[in-house]
Each structure stands twice: as C-alpha cells, then as structure tokens.
Amino acid sequence: MSGRWWVSLIVLALAASSAFPVRSEDAFEIRKVERLHLDDVFPGPEGERVVELYLRALTRYGEPVLNLRPVDIVIREDEDRIDPEDLAPIGAAETPLKELQTLAATGRGMTAVVAIDTSRTMKGEPFRRARDAALEFLRRLESRDKVAIVAFSDEVRVVSPFSDSRAGRMVALEGLGVDSESLSTALYDGVSKAVELIRLGEELPRRAFVIVFSDGKDSGSNRSLEQVVASSQGTELRSPTLIFTLGYARFGGEGLEILRRLSKETGGDFLRAESTIHLSTFFNEIYQQMQRSYVVRFPADMDGEAHTIEVSTEGQSDSRSAKYPDYPMPIWRYLIVIVPLATLVALLAILLTRGRSAGRLVFVGGPRAGEVVPLKHAKIRIGALPDNDVVIPIDTISRYHVAIHIKGRRAEIEDLNSRNGTFLNGSAVRTAPLQSGDKIRLADVDLVYER
C-alpha cells in the first residue's frame, strides 16, 4: 500500500472522531460560575460543633458547575474567613477534602413536593404532559428521597403524603385528573400546603424544594403571595424551601409573572413552557441542581447566637443568617484553660509564700540586741548550741531552748523543756500562738514578735 493510503485513512479517522465525539457525563469540564445560591445554613447533626451549608454553583443557564475545590470558594463567618483546610467531608473526618462534596456524593436524600394545578384551565395536553414529566421525575428518585404530591384547583388536596410507598405514589399520580367543574384556582393555598408538608414532616432530608406546575392564575386562596414567599424563605431558626415553578402560557401568560416572582424570591428557577415538550427537561434540570449542589461543613462555636455566613466565588456571592444552638463547651475546652491557669496560680502562691515571711523576731536585750530574724522556715529552733537556727551563746539559754513553728501566715512558740523557761507577755508558756507585738523572754534575753 502507498503512503498516501495511510494518510487518507488517518484523516478519515480524525474526521470521524470529531464528528462523533465521545463525552462522559462525569468528564471534567471547566465552567464559569455565574449564579451562586447559599440555600441553607444549619448546625451539624447529632450535636456536632460544626456548621453545614447547602449551596449551588450554576452557569447562566442553571447548569451545575462541578469539581469546585475548597480553595475555589471563600467562606466568611461574621467577616472572619474560614480556612479552606478546615472544610471537612461528610462522613470521613480524617480524609483530606480535595473537592467539595455534592449532595449525591454524601449519600443524603432530598425532600420534594410536586404541586400540580388541576383546575379546568389545565385540561388536555398540558396536564397530561405535566403528569408524565412528574412521573418520570419520581422514577429517578431513590429510596432515601422523600416525596409528596399536592393537587390544587378550587380546593387543595394531598394526593400522596410522604408516608406513601414508591408504588403508591406512582399510582396516585397516574390516577390524578383535571377537576373539570372547578371554578377557581387556589394557587397560593396549594403552594402554601406544599411548604407546610415539609415544615411539619418528621425525619425528612433537609434538602427540600417544591415544584409547581400551573398557569399562574390565582383565585379563591386564603393565603397571599407575600405570605407564601415569607414562609418559604425561612428564618434564622427555620430552614428555607426552594420553589421551582413551571408556567404553561396557554392563554396569553397573564399569571406567569406571579410564578416568576415566586421562584426568584425563594431561590428556585422559573421556566415558561412555550411547548409541553419542555416539561421533562425542566424536571431533569431541577433534579441535577439538587443532586449536584454542594454540602460544605466547617467547625464553629455553638454559642446560641445568630451568625451571618457569606460564600463567594468567581465574583459571585450570597449570604444567609442562622442562629446556632447553644451547646455547652466540652470539658476538654475548659481544662485547656483552667489547668494552666490553676498551675500558674499555684506557682505564684508558692513563690509568694517562699518570698514572704510569717513575721520576724527583734532582739531588744541580750548579746544580740538590735538584730532582726525573719521567720521564713517551717520551724526555727533557738538555743545555745551552734546547730540551732538562731544561736544565743550564753549560759542562761538552754542548748535547745525554744522553737517557733510557722504554719502559713501563722506562728506558734514552743518551749523545748528549757532550764529557765519561756515567757510570753510575762507568763510562762509551753506552747502558744504568737500575735504581732508579743513580748518573749528566754531566760534573761528579751525579744518582740512582729508581723
């Protein structure tokens, strides 16, 4: 074969590979973060002294930006920056965190409520398409995810509660139909009921959201749009609920601005479905946003106070306030402070005690008249022999005449069976406490105790 044949073959192969690129769903792709949502700030589970964040890093079109690393984001707690090295993975405290964890990677579930408008304005193809898209969405969810279904027309019904089985939920949704006799659409009440189910639910995954399908027209609701938004946004003590809205503009789209506002003010997305073929795509986008949202945790003091957390990356930022629970400080934290402090106090006390006498003896008569003897030792012995602490070398003083005992700041005198006795303020004593100004006579030697 000629060389030209090989060149042609290579060219054809390259052309084929460029025409049919192979791309893995998990392939690394650098995308710019153009939307950043800090959806939730909450204390870690089981009394851990950590704070956890749910955040979404998205492109302009709502696609999740993956592969963010701890150094790619800046987290501040009340203006203090959190060290990226302090960010810890979920469930593997000793493992270095190379990339931020997605919700899917943590193994945690989601809580979702699908709220469908069943008023008669939705009859026909729009409703069937919405129901089919919701069914497809439910099939993607796993056993750890919790789902409820709400229908609203002139009244609100919980079609399937969180307690339903997967099969029961599918059957309930498949059997859902339009209320052809409805005269109103309680949109706000329907969304409010969906949020309430999440608020009152027990042991539900914290990552929670509502998907609403409607034409946006409300009539007959007891709740207002402002009330629904306020209850969904959360507080320092209550987690927020994202609301994603899917508006079908069948009759001009007069109510779609309501749905757009509902999503914007609660952190969700809005899609105007020009055609019902877009419905499944929108449900899938919501699923991807939740599964690929990030869960970030860092250590914090659970002091019972409200704190503001700000997250920023690539020029985008978002913030949220949360009140931390008041957890008692661990005993080891007290010991770290108390033990060194107690040791320091003890050392100071010893040094002060050693450097400070319990008084002194002043000789006012005898061979040592005028001398002053500080009392710094636990026992000071006075006598005629050289091995005494204080020596008075005269015949009237016994070899071991008297002892002064020091107990802290107190002093006590003890006669050691001397020949000529020991006198305190003119009275012979065997043992007696000393007070400042006491006059002591040892035979014919006079002393004064001073403090």
mmCIF file of C-alpha atoms in Angstrom, residues 58-389:
data_model
loop_
_atom_site.group_PDB
_atom_site.id
_atom_site.type_symbol
_atom_site.label_atom_id
_atom_site.label_comp_id
_atom_site.label_asym_id
_atom_site.label_seq_id
_atom_site.Cartn_x
_atom_site.Cartn_y
_atom_site.Cartn_z
ATOM 1 C CA LEU A 58 -24.562 27.363 38.443
ATOM 2 C CA THR A 59 -23.937 28.647 34.958
ATOM 3 C CA ARG A 60 -26.125 31.374 33.500
ATOM 4 C CA TYR A 61 -28.475 28.692 32.229
ATOM 5 C CA GLY A 62 -28.829 26.840 35.519
ATOM 6 C CA GLU A 63 -26.364 24.040 34.813
ATOM 7 C CA PRO A 64 -24.373 22.884 37.897
ATOM 8 C CA VAL A 65 -20.678 23.777 37.942
ATOM 9 C CA LEU A 66 -18.792 20.729 39.179
ATOM 10 C CA ASN A 67 -15.334 19.973 40.564
ATOM 11 C CA LEU A 68 -15.064 23.048 42.790
ATOM 12 C CA ARG A 69 -12.271 22.759 45.372
ATOM 13 C CA PRO A 70 -12.088 24.242 48.889
ATOM 14 C CA VAL A 71 -9.645 26.889 47.629
ATOM 15 C CA ASP A 72 -12.116 27.936 44.914
ATOM 16 C CA ILE A 73 -14.603 29.408 47.376
ATOM 17 C CA VAL A 74 -14.337 31.974 50.163
ATOM 18 C CA ILE A 75 -16.484 31.425 53.251
ATOM 19 C CA ARG A 76 -16.807 34.092 55.932
ATOM 20 C CA GLU A 77 -18.483 33.748 59.298
ATOM 21 C CA ASP A 78 -19.253 37.247 60.616
ATOM 22 C CA GLU A 79 -16.427 38.691 58.475
ATOM 23 C CA ASP A 80 -13.914 36.056 59.685
ATOM 24 C CA ARG A 81 -12.667 33.912 56.821
ATOM 25 C CA ILE A 82 -12.857 30.151 57.244
ATOM 26 C CA ASP A 83 -9.575 28.419 56.429
ATOM 27 C CA PRO A 84 -10.095 26.125 53.388
ATOM 28 C CA GLU A 85 -8.171 23.438 55.282
ATOM 29 C CA ASP A 86 -10.903 23.463 57.944
ATOM 30 C CA LEU A 87 -13.526 22.327 55.436
ATOM 31 C CA ALA A 88 -14.290 18.689 56.172
ATOM 32 C CA PRO A 89 -16.033 15.978 54.127
ATOM 33 C CA ILE A 90 -19.262 14.375 55.272
ATOM 34 C CA GLY A 91 -18.769 11.000 56.926
ATOM 35 C CA ALA A 92 -14.958 10.831 56.599
ATOM 36 C CA ALA A 93 -13.450 13.247 59.087
ATOM 37 C CA GLU A 94 -9.871 12.045 58.548
ATOM 38 C CA THR A 95 -9.949 12.219 54.746
ATOM 39 C CA PRO A 96 -8.429 15.335 53.123
ATOM 40 C CA LEU A 97 -11.018 17.252 51.120
ATOM 41 C CA LYS A 98 -9.729 17.663 47.562
ATOM 42 C CA GLU A 99 -13.058 18.655 46.017
ATOM 43 C CA LEU A 100 -16.276 19.960 47.516
ATOM 44 C CA GLN A 101 -18.804 17.192 48.033
ATOM 45 C CA THR A 102 -22.033 17.126 46.104
ATOM 46 C CA LEU A 103 -25.281 16.064 47.718
ATOM 47 C CA ALA A 104 -25.185 12.848 45.671
ATOM 48 C CA ALA A 105 -21.670 12.039 46.970
ATOM 49 C CA THR A 106 -22.756 12.388 50.610
ATOM 50 C CA GLY A 107 -25.481 9.774 50.220
ATOM 51 C CA ARG A 108 -28.071 12.136 51.653
ATOM 52 C CA GLY A 109 -31.555 12.313 50.233
ATOM 53 C CA MET A 110 -33.885 15.103 49.130
ATOM 54 C CA THR A 111 -37.375 16.188 50.139
ATOM 55 C CA ALA A 112 -39.646 17.217 47.280
ATOM 56 C CA VAL A 113 -43.290 18.156 46.913
ATOM 57 C CA VAL A 114 -44.841 18.219 43.450
ATOM 58 C CA ALA A 115 -47.767 20.664 43.373
ATOM 59 C CA ILE A 116 -49.943 20.373 40.254
ATOM 60 C CA ASP A 117 -52.705 22.707 39.131
ATOM 61 C CA THR A 118 -55.768 20.551 38.398
ATOM 62 C CA SER A 119 -58.181 23.374 37.609
ATOM 63 C CA ARG A 120 -60.119 23.145 34.370
ATOM 64 C CA THR A 121 -57.870 25.692 32.614
ATOM 65 C CA MET A 122 -55.184 22.987 32.591
ATOM 66 C CA LYS A 123 -57.226 20.297 30.874
ATOM 67 C CA GLY A 124 -55.978 18.457 27.845
ATOM 68 C CA GLU A 125 -52.420 18.003 26.630
ATOM 69 C CA PRO A 126 -50.718 20.393 29.156
ATOM 70 C CA PHE A 127 -51.955 18.446 32.134
ATOM 71 C CA ARG A 128 -51.114 15.045 30.657
ATOM 72 C CA ARG A 129 -47.616 16.202 29.755
ATOM 73 C CA ALA A 130 -47.042 17.666 33.232
ATOM 74 C CA ARG A 131 -48.219 14.460 34.876
ATOM 75 C CA ASP A 132 -45.976 12.329 32.650
ATOM 76 C CA ALA A 133 -42.971 14.571 33.365
ATOM 77 C CA ALA A 134 -43.643 14.318 37.107
ATOM 78 C CA LEU A 135 -43.879 10.523 36.827
ATOM 79 C CA GLU A 136 -40.525 10.430 35.045
ATOM 80 C CA PHE A 137 -39.062 12.626 37.776
ATOM 81 C CA LEU A 138 -40.361 10.304 40.501
ATOM 82 C CA ARG A 139 -38.824 7.284 38.781
ATOM 83 C CA ARG A 140 -35.382 8.891 39.054
ATOM 84 C CA LEU A 141 -35.599 9.351 42.809
ATOM 85 C CA GLU A 142 -34.113 6.848 45.225
ATOM 86 C CA SER A 143 -35.414 5.250 48.406
ATOM 87 C CA ARG A 144 -33.644 7.850 50.595
ATOM 88 C CA ASP A 145 -35.615 10.640 48.877
ATOM 89 C CA LYS A 146 -38.995 11.674 50.304
ATOM 90 C CA VAL A 147 -41.776 12.890 48.025
ATOM 91 C CA ALA A 148 -45.333 14.136 48.443
ATOM 92 C CA ILE A 149 -47.876 15.232 45.831
ATOM 93 C CA VAL A 150 -50.345 18.102 46.179
ATOM 94 C CA ALA A 151 -53.169 18.967 43.753
ATOM 95 C CA PHE A 152 -54.993 22.294 43.782
ATOM 96 C CA SER A 153 -57.975 23.734 41.971
ATOM 97 C CA ASP A 154 -60.759 25.398 43.966
ATOM 98 C CA GLU A 155 -59.531 23.312 46.910
ATOM 99 C CA VAL A 156 -56.208 21.780 47.942
ATOM 100 C CA ARG A 157 -55.684 18.028 48.284
ATOM 101 C CA VAL A 158 -52.708 15.977 49.439
ATOM 102 C CA VAL A 159 -52.799 13.305 46.763
ATOM 103 C CA SER A 160 -49.830 11.381 48.169
ATOM 104 C CA PRO A 161 -48.192 12.085 51.576
ATOM 105 C CA PHE A 162 -44.540 11.416 52.393
ATOM 106 C CA SER A 163 -45.534 8.165 54.069
ATOM 107 C CA ASP A 164 -46.724 6.601 50.795
ATOM 108 C CA SER A 165 -44.679 3.840 49.207
ATOM 109 C CA ARG A 166 -42.996 4.411 45.873
ATOM 110 C CA ALA A 167 -45.604 2.308 44.114
ATOM 111 C CA GLY A 168 -48.454 4.027 45.937
ATOM 112 C CA ARG A 169 -47.106 7.415 44.948
ATOM 113 C CA MET A 170 -46.879 6.442 41.280
ATOM 114 C CA VAL A 171 -50.425 5.054 41.283
ATOM 115 C CA ALA A 172 -51.761 8.212 42.944
ATOM 116 C CA LEU A 173 -50.092 10.451 40.362
ATOM 117 C CA GLU A 174 -51.161 8.310 37.411
ATOM 118 C CA GLY A 175 -54.756 8.496 38.628
ATOM 119 C CA LEU A 176 -54.694 12.287 39.029
ATOM 120 C CA GLY A 177 -57.033 14.150 36.677
ATOM 121 C CA VAL A 178 -58.319 17.648 35.990
ATOM 122 C CA ASP A 179 -61.262 18.915 38.018
ATOM 123 C CA SER A 180 -63.453 19.986 35.107
ATOM 124 C CA GLU A 181 -66.049 21.527 37.449
ATOM 125 C CA SER A 182 -63.658 23.767 39.347
ATOM 126 C CA LEU A 183 -64.488 27.461 39.282
ATOM 127 C CA SER A 184 -61.275 28.817 40.843
ATOM 128 C CA THR A 185 -57.587 28.064 41.317
ATOM 129 C CA ALA A 186 -56.190 28.277 44.864
ATOM 130 C CA LEU A 187 -52.597 28.575 43.690
ATOM 131 C CA TYR A 188 -51.229 30.287 46.814
ATOM 132 C CA ASP A 189 -53.000 27.865 49.121
ATOM 133 C CA GLY A 190 -51.641 24.934 47.109
ATOM 134 C CA VAL A 191 -48.044 26.137 47.329
ATOM 135 C CA SER A 192 -48.514 27.007 51.000
ATOM 136 C CA LYS A 193 -49.750 23.469 51.671
ATOM 137 C CA ALA A 194 -46.690 22.035 49.923
ATOM 138 C CA VAL A 195 -44.359 24.121 52.104
ATOM 139 C CA GLU A 196 -46.351 23.201 55.206
ATOM 140 C CA LEU A 197 -45.937 19.480 54.484
ATOM 141 C CA ILE A 198 -42.176 19.973 54.537
ATOM 142 C CA ARG A 199 -42.276 22.127 57.674
ATOM 143 C CA LEU A 200 -44.354 19.627 59.631
ATOM 144 C CA GLY A 201 -42.737 16.466 58.255
ATOM 145 C CA GLU A 202 -40.686 14.273 60.561
ATOM 146 C CA GLU A 203 -37.268 12.820 59.728
ATOM 147 C CA LEU A 204 -37.227 14.329 56.251
ATOM 148 C CA PRO A 205 -33.991 15.140 54.390
ATOM 149 C CA ARG A 206 -33.133 18.782 54.935
ATOM 150 C CA ARG A 207 -32.508 19.470 51.230
ATOM 151 C CA ALA A 208 -36.100 20.465 50.421
ATOM 152 C CA PHE A 209 -37.888 22.027 47.460
ATOM 153 C CA VAL A 210 -41.288 22.354 45.770
ATOM 154 C CA ILE A 211 -42.051 22.014 42.048
ATOM 155 C CA VAL A 212 -45.186 23.872 40.940
ATOM 156 C CA PHE A 213 -46.934 23.399 37.589
ATOM 157 C CA SER A 214 -49.609 25.997 36.851
ATOM 158 C CA ASP A 215 -50.655 28.828 34.558
ATOM 159 C CA GLY A 216 -50.048 31.209 37.485
ATOM 160 C CA LYS A 217 -53.601 32.415 37.906
ATOM 161 C CA ASP A 218 -54.865 32.518 41.483
ATOM 162 C CA SER A 219 -58.437 32.949 42.621
ATOM 163 C CA GLY A 220 -60.028 31.963 45.890
ATOM 164 C CA SER A 221 -56.881 31.473 48.012
ATOM 165 C CA ASN A 222 -56.894 32.360 51.686
ATOM 166 C CA ARG A 223 -53.154 32.986 51.561
ATOM 167 C CA SER A 224 -51.407 35.804 49.729
ATOM 168 C CA LEU A 225 -48.318 35.668 47.546
ATOM 169 C CA GLU A 226 -46.361 37.595 50.191
ATOM 170 C CA GLN A 227 -47.310 35.095 52.880
ATOM 171 C CA VAL A 228 -46.238 32.145 50.745
ATOM 172 C CA VAL A 229 -42.886 33.775 49.958
ATOM 173 C CA ALA A 230 -42.268 34.639 53.625
ATOM 174 C CA SER A 231 -42.988 31.106 54.820
ATOM 175 C CA SER A 232 -40.736 29.640 52.126
ATOM 176 C CA GLN A 233 -37.732 31.894 52.667
ATOM 177 C CA GLY A 234 -37.058 30.555 56.148
ATOM 178 C CA THR A 235 -35.662 32.363 59.175
ATOM 179 C CA GLU A 236 -32.586 32.188 61.418
ATOM 180 C CA LEU A 237 -34.240 29.202 63.117
ATOM 181 C CA ARG A 238 -36.112 27.622 60.198
ATOM 182 C CA SER A 239 -34.706 26.119 57.010
ATOM 183 C CA PRO A 240 -35.760 27.632 53.660
ATOM 184 C CA THR A 241 -37.721 25.814 50.965
ATOM 185 C CA LEU A 242 -36.854 26.429 47.320
ATOM 186 C CA ILE A 243 -39.770 26.800 44.936
ATOM 187 C CA PHE A 244 -39.320 25.912 41.269
ATOM 188 C CA THR A 245 -42.212 26.958 39.036
ATOM 189 C CA LEU A 246 -43.206 25.680 35.632
ATOM 190 C CA GLY A 247 -45.629 28.002 33.889
ATOM 191 C CA TYR A 248 -47.670 26.991 30.886
ATOM 192 C CA ALA A 249 -48.751 30.017 28.845
ATOM 193 C CA ARG A 250 -51.850 28.588 27.245
ATOM 194 C CA PHE A 251 -53.977 31.723 27.425
ATOM 195 C CA GLY A 252 -51.510 34.550 26.975
ATOM 196 C CA GLY A 253 -49.493 34.022 30.134
ATOM 197 C CA GLU A 254 -51.078 36.682 32.350
ATOM 198 C CA GLY A 255 -50.218 34.770 35.520
ATOM 199 C CA LEU A 256 -46.659 33.767 34.647
ATOM 200 C CA GLU A 257 -45.125 36.826 36.298
ATOM 201 C CA ILE A 258 -46.529 35.552 39.599
ATOM 202 C CA LEU A 259 -44.740 32.237 39.145
ATOM 203 C CA ARG A 260 -41.539 34.010 38.116
ATOM 204 C CA ARG A 261 -41.622 36.131 41.292
ATOM 205 C CA LEU A 262 -42.391 33.114 43.460
ATOM 206 C CA SER A 263 -39.259 31.354 42.234
ATOM 207 C CA LYS A 264 -36.989 34.388 42.256
ATOM 208 C CA GLU A 265 -37.788 35.334 45.852
ATOM 209 C CA THR A 266 -37.369 31.796 47.194
ATOM 210 C CA GLY A 267 -34.199 30.804 45.330
ATOM 211 C CA GLY A 268 -35.730 28.496 42.722
ATOM 212 C CA ASP A 269 -35.948 28.726 38.939
ATOM 213 C CA PHE A 270 -38.846 29.560 36.629
ATOM 214 C CA LEU A 271 -39.497 28.072 33.204
ATOM 215 C CA ARG A 272 -42.032 29.352 30.763
ATOM 216 C CA ALA A 273 -43.073 26.276 28.840
ATOM 217 C CA GLU A 274 -43.825 27.536 25.348
ATOM 218 C CA SER A 275 -44.459 23.913 24.478
ATOM 219 C CA THR A 276 -45.254 20.960 26.711
ATOM 220 C CA ILE A 277 -42.256 19.069 25.300
ATOM 221 C CA HIS A 278 -40.033 21.150 27.624
ATOM 222 C CA LEU A 279 -41.602 19.817 30.800
ATOM 223 C CA SER A 280 -39.426 16.721 31.237
ATOM 224 C CA THR A 281 -36.292 18.795 30.611
ATOM 225 C CA PHE A 282 -37.203 21.218 33.373
ATOM 226 C CA PHE A 283 -37.849 18.435 35.897
ATOM 227 C CA ASN A 284 -34.484 16.937 34.987
ATOM 228 C CA GLU A 285 -32.712 20.282 35.445
ATOM 229 C CA ILE A 286 -34.151 20.617 38.948
ATOM 230 C CA TYR A 287 -33.011 17.093 39.782
ATOM 231 C CA GLN A 288 -29.479 17.870 38.579
ATOM 232 C CA GLN A 289 -29.322 21.140 40.515
ATOM 233 C CA MET A 290 -30.222 19.370 43.740
ATOM 234 C CA GLN A 291 -28.066 16.294 43.287
ATOM 235 C CA ARG A 292 -25.052 18.361 42.233
ATOM 236 C CA SER A 293 -25.453 21.080 44.832
ATOM 237 C CA TYR A 294 -22.602 21.223 47.332
ATOM 238 C CA VAL A 295 -22.629 20.293 51.007
ATOM 239 C CA VAL A 296 -19.896 22.129 52.894
ATOM 240 C CA ARG A 297 -19.055 21.859 56.602
ATOM 241 C CA PHE A 298 -16.640 23.624 58.936
ATOM 242 C CA PRO A 299 -16.109 23.758 62.723
ATOM 243 C CA ALA A 300 -17.872 26.507 64.698
ATOM 244 C CA ASP A 301 -18.716 27.507 68.257
ATOM 245 C CA MET A 302 -22.305 26.621 69.070
ATOM 246 C CA ASP A 303 -22.897 29.704 71.224
ATOM 247 C CA GLY A 304 -26.641 30.255 70.850
ATOM 248 C CA GLU A 305 -26.078 33.445 68.808
ATOM 249 C CA ALA A 306 -27.092 34.464 65.288
ATOM 250 C CA HIS A 307 -24.293 34.474 62.723
ATOM 251 C CA THR A 308 -24.048 35.600 59.103
ATOM 252 C CA ILE A 309 -22.376 33.317 56.584
ATOM 253 C CA GLU A 310 -21.192 34.645 53.243
ATOM 254 C CA VAL A 311 -19.925 32.476 50.380
ATOM 255 C CA SER A 312 -18.252 33.856 47.268
ATOM 256 C CA THR A 313 -16.508 32.520 44.168
ATOM 257 C CA GLU A 314 -15.595 33.923 40.754
ATOM 258 C CA GLY A 315 -17.122 37.301 41.575
ATOM 259 C CA GLN A 316 -20.445 35.798 42.700
ATOM 260 C CA SER A 317 -21.593 35.838 46.321
ATOM 261 C CA ASP A 318 -24.553 35.062 48.536
ATOM 262 C CA SER A 319 -25.182 35.233 52.283
ATOM 263 C CA ARG A 320 -27.601 33.927 54.873
ATOM 264 C CA SER A 321 -28.046 34.266 58.638
ATOM 265 C CA ALA A 322 -28.666 31.402 61.036
ATOM 266 C CA LYS A 323 -28.899 31.049 64.784
ATOM 267 C CA TYR A 324 -26.583 28.429 66.205
ATOM 268 C CA PRO A 325 -27.785 26.217 69.054
ATOM 269 C CA ASP A 326 -26.263 26.724 72.485
ATOM 270 C CA TYR A 327 -24.116 23.672 73.191
ATOM 271 C CA PRO A 328 -22.140 23.502 76.467
ATOM 272 C CA MET A 329 -18.416 23.830 75.954
ATOM 273 C CA PRO A 330 -16.724 20.382 76.017
ATOM 274 C CA ILE A 331 -14.920 19.623 79.263
ATOM 275 C CA TRP A 332 -11.565 19.427 77.477
ATOM 276 C CA ARG A 333 -12.015 23.033 76.337
ATOM 277 C CA TYR A 334 -12.432 24.089 79.964
ATOM 278 C CA LEU A 335 -9.426 22.025 81.008
ATOM 279 C CA ILE A 336 -7.264 23.670 78.363
ATOM 280 C CA VAL A 337 -7.936 26.999 80.054
ATOM 281 C CA ILE A 338 -8.382 26.016 83.687
ATOM 282 C CA VAL A 339 -5.459 23.618 84.183
ATOM 283 C CA PRO A 340 -2.730 26.021 83.020
ATOM 284 C CA LEU A 341 -4.370 28.857 84.941
ATOM 285 C CA ALA A 342 -4.605 26.819 88.137
ATOM 286 C CA THR A 343 -0.990 25.735 87.731
ATOM 287 C CA LEU A 344 0.104 29.343 87.289
ATOM 288 C CA VAL A 345 -1.814 30.459 90.364
ATOM 289 C CA ALA A 346 -0.283 27.650 92.425
ATOM 290 C CA LEU A 347 3.218 28.540 91.284
ATOM 291 C CA LEU A 348 2.658 32.195 92.098
ATOM 292 C CA ALA A 349 1.340 31.261 95.526
ATOM 293 C CA ILE A 350 4.411 29.125 96.194
ATOM 294 C CA LEU A 351 6.741 31.870 95.049
ATOM 295 C CA LEU A 352 4.953 34.473 97.112
ATOM 296 C CA THR A 353 4.908 32.219 100.145
ATOM 297 C CA ARG A 354 8.583 31.458 99.817
ATOM 298 C CA GLY A 355 9.484 35.087 99.390
ATOM 299 C CA ARG A 356 7.343 36.313 102.257
ATOM 300 C CA SER A 357 7.988 35.561 105.988
ATOM 301 C CA ALA A 358 5.355 34.873 108.589
ATOM 302 C CA GLY A 359 6.802 37.625 110.714
ATOM 303 C CA ARG A 360 10.099 38.344 112.471
ATOM 304 C CA LEU A 361 11.810 38.319 115.863
ATOM 305 C CA VAL A 362 13.504 41.520 117.056
ATOM 306 C CA PHE A 363 16.135 41.199 119.845
ATOM 307 C CA VAL A 364 15.661 44.018 122.371
ATOM 308 C CA GLY A 365 18.042 42.679 125.021
ATOM 309 C CA GLY A 366 20.980 40.275 125.447
ATOM 310 C CA PRO A 367 24.078 39.671 123.323
ATOM 311 C CA ARG A 368 22.147 40.026 120.016
ATOM 312 C CA ALA A 369 20.196 43.169 120.921
ATOM 313 C CA GLY A 370 19.033 45.066 117.819
ATOM 314 C CA GLU A 371 19.187 42.079 115.480
ATOM 315 C CA VAL A 372 16.166 41.066 113.394
ATOM 316 C CA VAL A 373 15.450 37.431 112.436
ATOM 317 C CA PRO A 374 12.856 36.826 109.604
ATOM 318 C CA LEU A 375 10.736 33.732 110.150
ATOM 319 C CA LYS A 376 10.870 32.042 106.686
ATOM 320 C CA HIS A 377 11.137 28.357 107.560
ATOM 321 C CA ALA A 378 8.545 25.949 108.863
ATOM 322 C CA LYS A 379 10.491 25.583 112.110
ATOM 323 C CA ILE A 380 13.052 27.919 113.661
ATOM 324 C CA ARG A 381 14.932 26.494 116.646
ATOM 325 C CA ILE A 382 16.662 28.813 119.153
ATOM 326 C CA GLY A 383 19.309 27.692 121.660
ATOM 327 C CA ALA A 384 22.935 27.898 122.819
ATOM 328 C CA LEU A 385 24.398 25.160 120.601
ATOM 329 C CA PRO A 386 25.771 26.023 117.135
ATOM 330 C CA ASP A 387 23.355 23.667 115.291
ATOM 331 C CA ASN A 388 20.338 25.850 116.170
ATOM 332 C CA ASP A 389 18.806 28.150 113.577
#
